[in-house]
Coordinates of C-alpha atoms and ligand atoms in Angstrom, one line a residue:
M1 CA 26.9 54.3 -18.8
G2 CA 25.4 57.1 -16.3
K3 CA 22.5 56.9 -13.7
L4 CA 20.4 59.2 -15.4
D5 CA 21.2 58.5 -18.7
G6 CA 18.5 60.1 -21.2
K7 CA 16.7 61.8 -18.1
I8 CA 15.6 65.3 -18.4
A9 CA 16.1 67.1 -14.9
L10 CA 14.9 70.7 -13.8
I11 CA 16.9 72.3 -10.6
T12 CA 15.3 74.9 -9.3
G13 CA 17.8 77.4 -7.3
G14 CA 20.4 75.7 -9.1
S15 CA 23.0 78.4 -9.8
H16 CA 25.1 77.9 -6.9
G17 CA 24.8 76.1 -3.2
M18 CA 22.9 72.5 -3.1
G19 CA 21.5 73.3 -6.4
A20 CA 24.6 73.6 -8.1
A21 CA 25.9 70.3 -6.4
D22 CA 23.0 68.6 -7.6
A23 CA 23.6 69.6 -11.4
K24 CA 27.2 68.8 -11.2
L25 CA 26.3 65.4 -10.1
F26 CA 23.6 64.6 -12.6
A27 CA 25.5 66.0 -15.7
A28 CA 28.4 63.9 -14.5
E29 CA 25.9 60.5 -14.5
G30 CA 24.2 61.5 -18.3
A31 CA 21.4 63.7 -17.2
R32 CA 20.2 66.4 -19.5
V33 CA 20.0 69.5 -17.0
I34 CA 18.1 72.2 -16.8
I35 CA 19.0 75.0 -14.1
G36 CA 16.4 77.6 -13.2
D37 CA 17.2 80.4 -11.0
V38 CA 16.8 84.1 -11.1
L39 CA 21.1 84.3 -10.8
D40 CA 21.2 84.6 -14.4
D41 CA 25.2 85.4 -14.9
E42 CA 25.9 82.4 -12.3
G43 CA 23.5 79.9 -13.4
Q44 CA 24.5 80.7 -17.3
A45 CA 28.1 80.3 -16.3
L46 CA 27.4 77.4 -14.4
A47 CA 25.0 75.4 -17.0
D48 CA 28.1 76.0 -19.9
S49 CA 30.6 74.4 -17.6
I50 CA 28.7 71.8 -17.4
G51 CA 27.1 71.0 -20.6
A52 CA 23.8 72.1 -19.1
E53 CA 21.0 74.4 -20.1
Y54 CA 19.9 77.6 -18.1
R55 CA 16.4 79.0 -17.9
R56 CA 14.9 82.3 -15.8
L57 CA 12.3 80.6 -13.5
D58 CA 11.4 83.0 -10.7
V59 CA 9.4 80.0 -8.3
T60 CA 7.3 82.4 -7.3
S61 CA 5.8 83.0 -11.0
E62 CA 3.5 81.0 -12.0
S63 CA 3.8 82.4 -16.1
N64 CA 7.1 82.0 -15.7
W65 CA 6.9 78.1 -14.9
T66 CA 4.3 77.7 -17.4
E67 CA 6.5 79.1 -20.1
V68 CA 9.7 77.5 -19.0
V69 CA 7.6 73.9 -19.1
A70 CA 6.5 74.8 -22.1
D71 CA 9.6 75.7 -23.5
I72 CA 11.5 72.5 -22.3
D73 CA 8.8 70.2 -23.3
E74 CA 8.9 71.5 -26.6
N75 CA 12.7 72.0 -27.3
I76 CA 14.2 69.5 -25.1
G77 CA 11.5 66.9 -24.0
H78 CA 9.6 65.5 -21.0
I79 CA 10.3 66.2 -17.5
D80 CA 11.8 63.2 -15.7
I81 CA 12.8 65.1 -12.8
L82 CA 12.2 68.1 -10.6
V83 CA 14.5 69.0 -7.8
N84 CA 12.4 71.6 -5.5
N85 CA 15.4 73.8 -4.7
A86 CA 15.6 77.3 -4.3
G87 CA 14.8 78.6 -0.7
I88 CA 15.6 81.6 1.5
V89 CA 15.8 82.0 5.2
A90 CA 14.8 85.0 7.1
F91 CA 16.4 85.1 10.7
T92 CA 14.0 86.8 13.0
P93 CA 11.9 86.1 16.0
V94 CA 8.3 85.5 15.4
A95 CA 7.2 88.5 17.6
T96 CA 9.1 90.8 15.4
T97 CA 8.3 89.3 12.0
E98 CA 7.3 91.5 9.0
L99 CA 4.2 90.1 7.7
S100 CA 6.0 90.9 4.1
E101 CA 9.1 89.0 5.3
W102 CA 6.6 85.9 6.2
N103 CA 5.0 86.3 3.0
R104 CA 8.0 86.2 1.2
V105 CA 9.4 83.4 3.0
I106 CA 6.1 81.0 1.9
E107 CA 5.7 82.2 -1.2
I108 CA 9.2 81.1 -2.4
N109 CA 10.0 78.2 0.2
L110 CA 6.3 76.7 -0.2
T111 CA 4.4 78.4 -3.2
G112 CA 7.1 77.7 -5.0
V113 CA 7.4 74.3 -4.5
F114 CA 3.9 74.2 -5.1
L115 CA 3.6 75.4 -8.5
G116 CA 6.6 73.8 -9.4
I117 CA 4.8 70.4 -8.9
R118 CA 2.0 71.3 -10.7
S119 CA 3.4 73.0 -13.1
V120 CA 5.2 69.8 -14.3
A121 CA 2.8 66.5 -13.4
A122 CA 2.0 66.9 -17.2
S123 CA 5.1 66.5 -19.0
M124 CA 6.0 63.8 -16.2
K125 CA 2.9 61.8 -16.8
A126 CA 3.6 62.0 -20.6
A127 CA 7.0 60.7 -19.9
G128 CA 5.9 58.2 -18.5
G129 CA 5.9 58.7 -14.6
G130 CA 8.8 61.0 -12.9
V131 CA 11.0 61.9 -9.6
I132 CA 9.9 65.1 -7.7
V133 CA 12.2 65.8 -4.8
N134 CA 11.7 68.5 -2.5
L135 CA 14.2 70.3 0.0
S136 CA 13.0 70.8 3.0
S137 CA 15.2 70.8 5.7
S138 CA 15.8 69.8 9.3
A139 CA 13.8 72.8 10.3
G140 CA 10.8 70.8 8.5
M141 CA 11.2 68.3 11.8
M142 CA 11.7 70.2 14.6
G143 CA 11.3 74.0 15.7
Y144 CA 14.5 76.4 15.8
S145 CA 14.2 79.9 17.6
N146 CA 14.5 83.0 15.1
L147 CA 13.6 81.2 12.2
S148 CA 9.2 80.7 12.4
A149 CA 8.6 81.4 9.2
Y150 CA 11.4 79.3 7.3
V151 CA 10.1 76.6 9.8
A152 CA 6.3 76.7 9.0
S153 CA 7.4 77.1 5.1
K154 CA 9.7 73.7 5.2
W155 CA 7.1 71.7 7.6
G156 CA 5.0 72.7 4.6
V157 CA 6.7 71.6 2.1
R158 CA 7.2 68.1 4.2
G159 CA 3.8 67.8 4.8
L160 CA 2.6 69.1 0.9
T161 CA 5.0 65.8 -0.5
K162 CA 2.9 63.5 1.4
A163 CA -0.3 65.2 -0.5
A164 CA 1.4 65.2 -3.8
A165 CA 2.9 61.6 -3.5
L166 CA -1.0 60.2 -3.3
D167 CA -1.9 62.4 -5.7
L168 CA 0.4 61.6 -8.1
G169 CA 1.3 58.0 -7.3
P170 CA -1.2 56.5 -9.9
D171 CA 0.8 58.6 -12.7
N172 CA 4.1 56.8 -11.7
I173 CA 5.8 60.1 -10.1
R174 CA 7.7 59.5 -6.6
V175 CA 7.7 62.8 -4.4
V176 CA 9.8 62.9 -1.5
S177 CA 11.2 65.2 0.9
V178 CA 14.9 65.9 1.7
H179 CA 15.9 67.7 4.8
P180 CA 19.9 69.1 5.4
G181 CA 21.0 70.1 8.4
G182 CA 23.5 72.7 8.2
I183 CA 25.4 73.0 4.9
R184 CA 27.8 74.9 3.3
T185 CA 26.8 76.8 0.7
P186 CA 26.2 80.7 0.4
M187 CA 23.0 80.3 2.5
T188 CA 25.2 79.7 5.9
A189 CA 27.7 81.7 4.9
G190 CA 29.5 82.9 7.9
M191 CA 28.0 79.8 10.0
E192 CA 30.7 77.3 9.5
G193 CA 32.1 77.1 13.0
N194 CA 28.7 77.9 14.5
E195 CA 28.9 75.7 18.0
M196 CA 25.6 74.7 17.5
Y197 CA 27.4 72.2 15.5
A198 CA 29.3 70.7 18.1
S199 CA 27.0 69.1 19.7
Q200 CA 25.9 66.9 16.9
A201 CA 27.1 62.8 16.5
I202 CA 28.8 64.4 13.5
P203 CA 30.2 67.7 14.7
R204 CA 30.4 69.4 11.7
I205 CA 28.8 71.2 8.7
G206 CA 27.7 69.2 5.8
E207 CA 28.8 69.8 2.5
P208 CA 26.5 70.0 -0.6
E209 CA 28.3 66.5 -2.6
E210 CA 27.1 64.8 0.5
V211 CA 23.2 66.0 -0.1
A212 CA 23.5 65.8 -4.0
K213 CA 24.6 62.0 -3.5
L214 CA 21.0 61.6 -1.7
V215 CA 19.1 63.2 -4.0
L216 CA 21.2 60.9 -6.6
Y217 CA 20.1 58.3 -4.9
L218 CA 16.2 59.4 -4.6
V219 CA 15.8 60.1 -8.1
A220 CA 17.6 56.9 -9.5
D221 CA 17.3 54.1 -7.3
A222 CA 14.7 54.8 -4.4
T223 CA 12.3 53.2 -6.4
Y224 CA 9.5 52.3 -3.6
S225 CA 9.4 55.5 -1.7
T226 CA 7.5 58.5 -2.2
G227 CA 5.9 60.8 0.6
T228 CA 8.6 60.1 2.4
E229 CA 11.6 62.2 4.1
F230 CA 15.3 61.5 3.7
I231 CA 17.3 62.8 6.4
V232 CA 21.0 64.5 5.6
D233 CA 22.0 66.6 9.2
G234 CA 24.9 65.0 10.9
G235 CA 22.6 63.4 13.5
A236 CA 21.1 67.4 14.5
T237 CA 17.6 66.0 14.7
V238 CA 18.5 62.6 16.3
G239 CA 18.3 64.1 19.9
Q240 CA 19.9 66.1 22.7
A241 CA 23.6 65.2 23.8
L242 CA 23.7 65.4 27.8
N243 CA 27.1 65.3 29.6
F244 CA 26.4 64.1 33.2
Ligands
NAP1 P1 21.3 78.8 -1.9 O1 23.0 78.8 -2.0 O2 21.2 80.6 -1.2 O3 21.0 79.0 -3.5 C1 19.6 78.9 -3.2 C2 19.5 79.4 -4.5 O4 17.8 79.8 -4.8 C3 20.0 80.6 -4.8 O5 20.4 80.8 -5.9 C4 18.8 81.3 -4.8 O6 19.1 83.1 -5.7 C5 17.6 81.0 -5.4 N1 16.6 81.7 -5.3 C6 15.8 82.4 -4.3 N2 14.8 82.9 -4.6 C7 14.0 82.2 -6.0 C8 13.4 82.1 -6.6 N3 11.8 83.3 -6.2 N4 13.2 81.8 -7.6 C9 14.3 80.9 -8.1 N5 15.2 80.7 -7.7 C10 15.6 81.2 -6.4 O7 20.5 77.7 -0.6 P2 21.1 76.4 -0.5 O8 22.0 76.3 1.1 O9 21.9 75.7 -1.6 O10 19.6 75.6 -0.5 C11 18.9 75.0 -1.2 C12 17.8 74.8 -0.3 O11 18.1 74.0 0.9 C13 17.0 75.7 0.0 O12 15.5 75.3 -0.1 C14 17.1 76.0 1.7 O13 15.8 76.1 2.2 C15 17.1 74.5 1.7 N6 18.2 74.4 3.1 C16 19.3 74.7 3.1 C17 20.0 74.6 4.0 C18 21.4 75.1 4.6 O14 22.0 74.8 5.5 N7 22.8 75.6 3.5 C19 19.8 73.3 5.4 C20 18.4 73.0 4.9 C21 18.2 73.0 4.4 P3 19.8 84.0 -4.4 O15 21.3 83.8 -3.9 O16 19.7 85.4 -5.5 O17 18.3 84.3 -3.1

């Protein structure tokens, strides 16, 4: 018997990286998984390989969200779980960040999460409740240089999670944020050996499966947690190691 038997789960940005790890684990635990992404070939291939479904879903598009959620409601069932995982990063110092670049990061990383929460709320209420997991970051717990738009978007996700948890609690919908540190995905390609990992309490990059196990715990077992942060970062946000 799987931990998610009978559950319907939509995972955004699930074609590769952490979203794909969530999709594989959820499917193995019995969930009916729908991968939403803009990478159609990769998303469809992954869905086929794990017995999931794929839908094209650009998280910045209000109409796309409406179509996809209506399609799932009609043809699969009410959504029990949403993982707002899609995201992008832009490595630029604040003084030279183009407005278009700032807007693009905020649009995908923060507005996309808002649209996702708003779009599934009625479906989850109809299901009798649900769980929404929003991917923030260690960059939603502290600052990083050369990442101003990303940091702002991830702090925004952390705050939105708290407000949404209060609004949706009466409908039996829990909303939590997950804060990974550096994880080995296409987003961090080439950064596996970065020296920043050496000063962490766990001095290595994380694996997507280590995050997926936390996400599974949050949707399946964390029945008394909502509006709060769950950190999976090898100790990156714990503090600074000193060498006296
Ligand atoms: P990833 O490997 O780049 O995967 C993200 C997925 O989201 C990709 O398939 C991406 O497609 C997709 N995507 C981008 N824009 C989209 C849009 N408008 N609509 C739908 N899908 C879209 O990223 P990841 O490393 O797995 O990260 C997953 C989440 O964790 C992100 O929110 C990220 O910010 C966060 N995070 C990552 C790390 C890390 O170290 N990797 C650390 C902390 C937090 P494209 O490839 O075409 O962009």
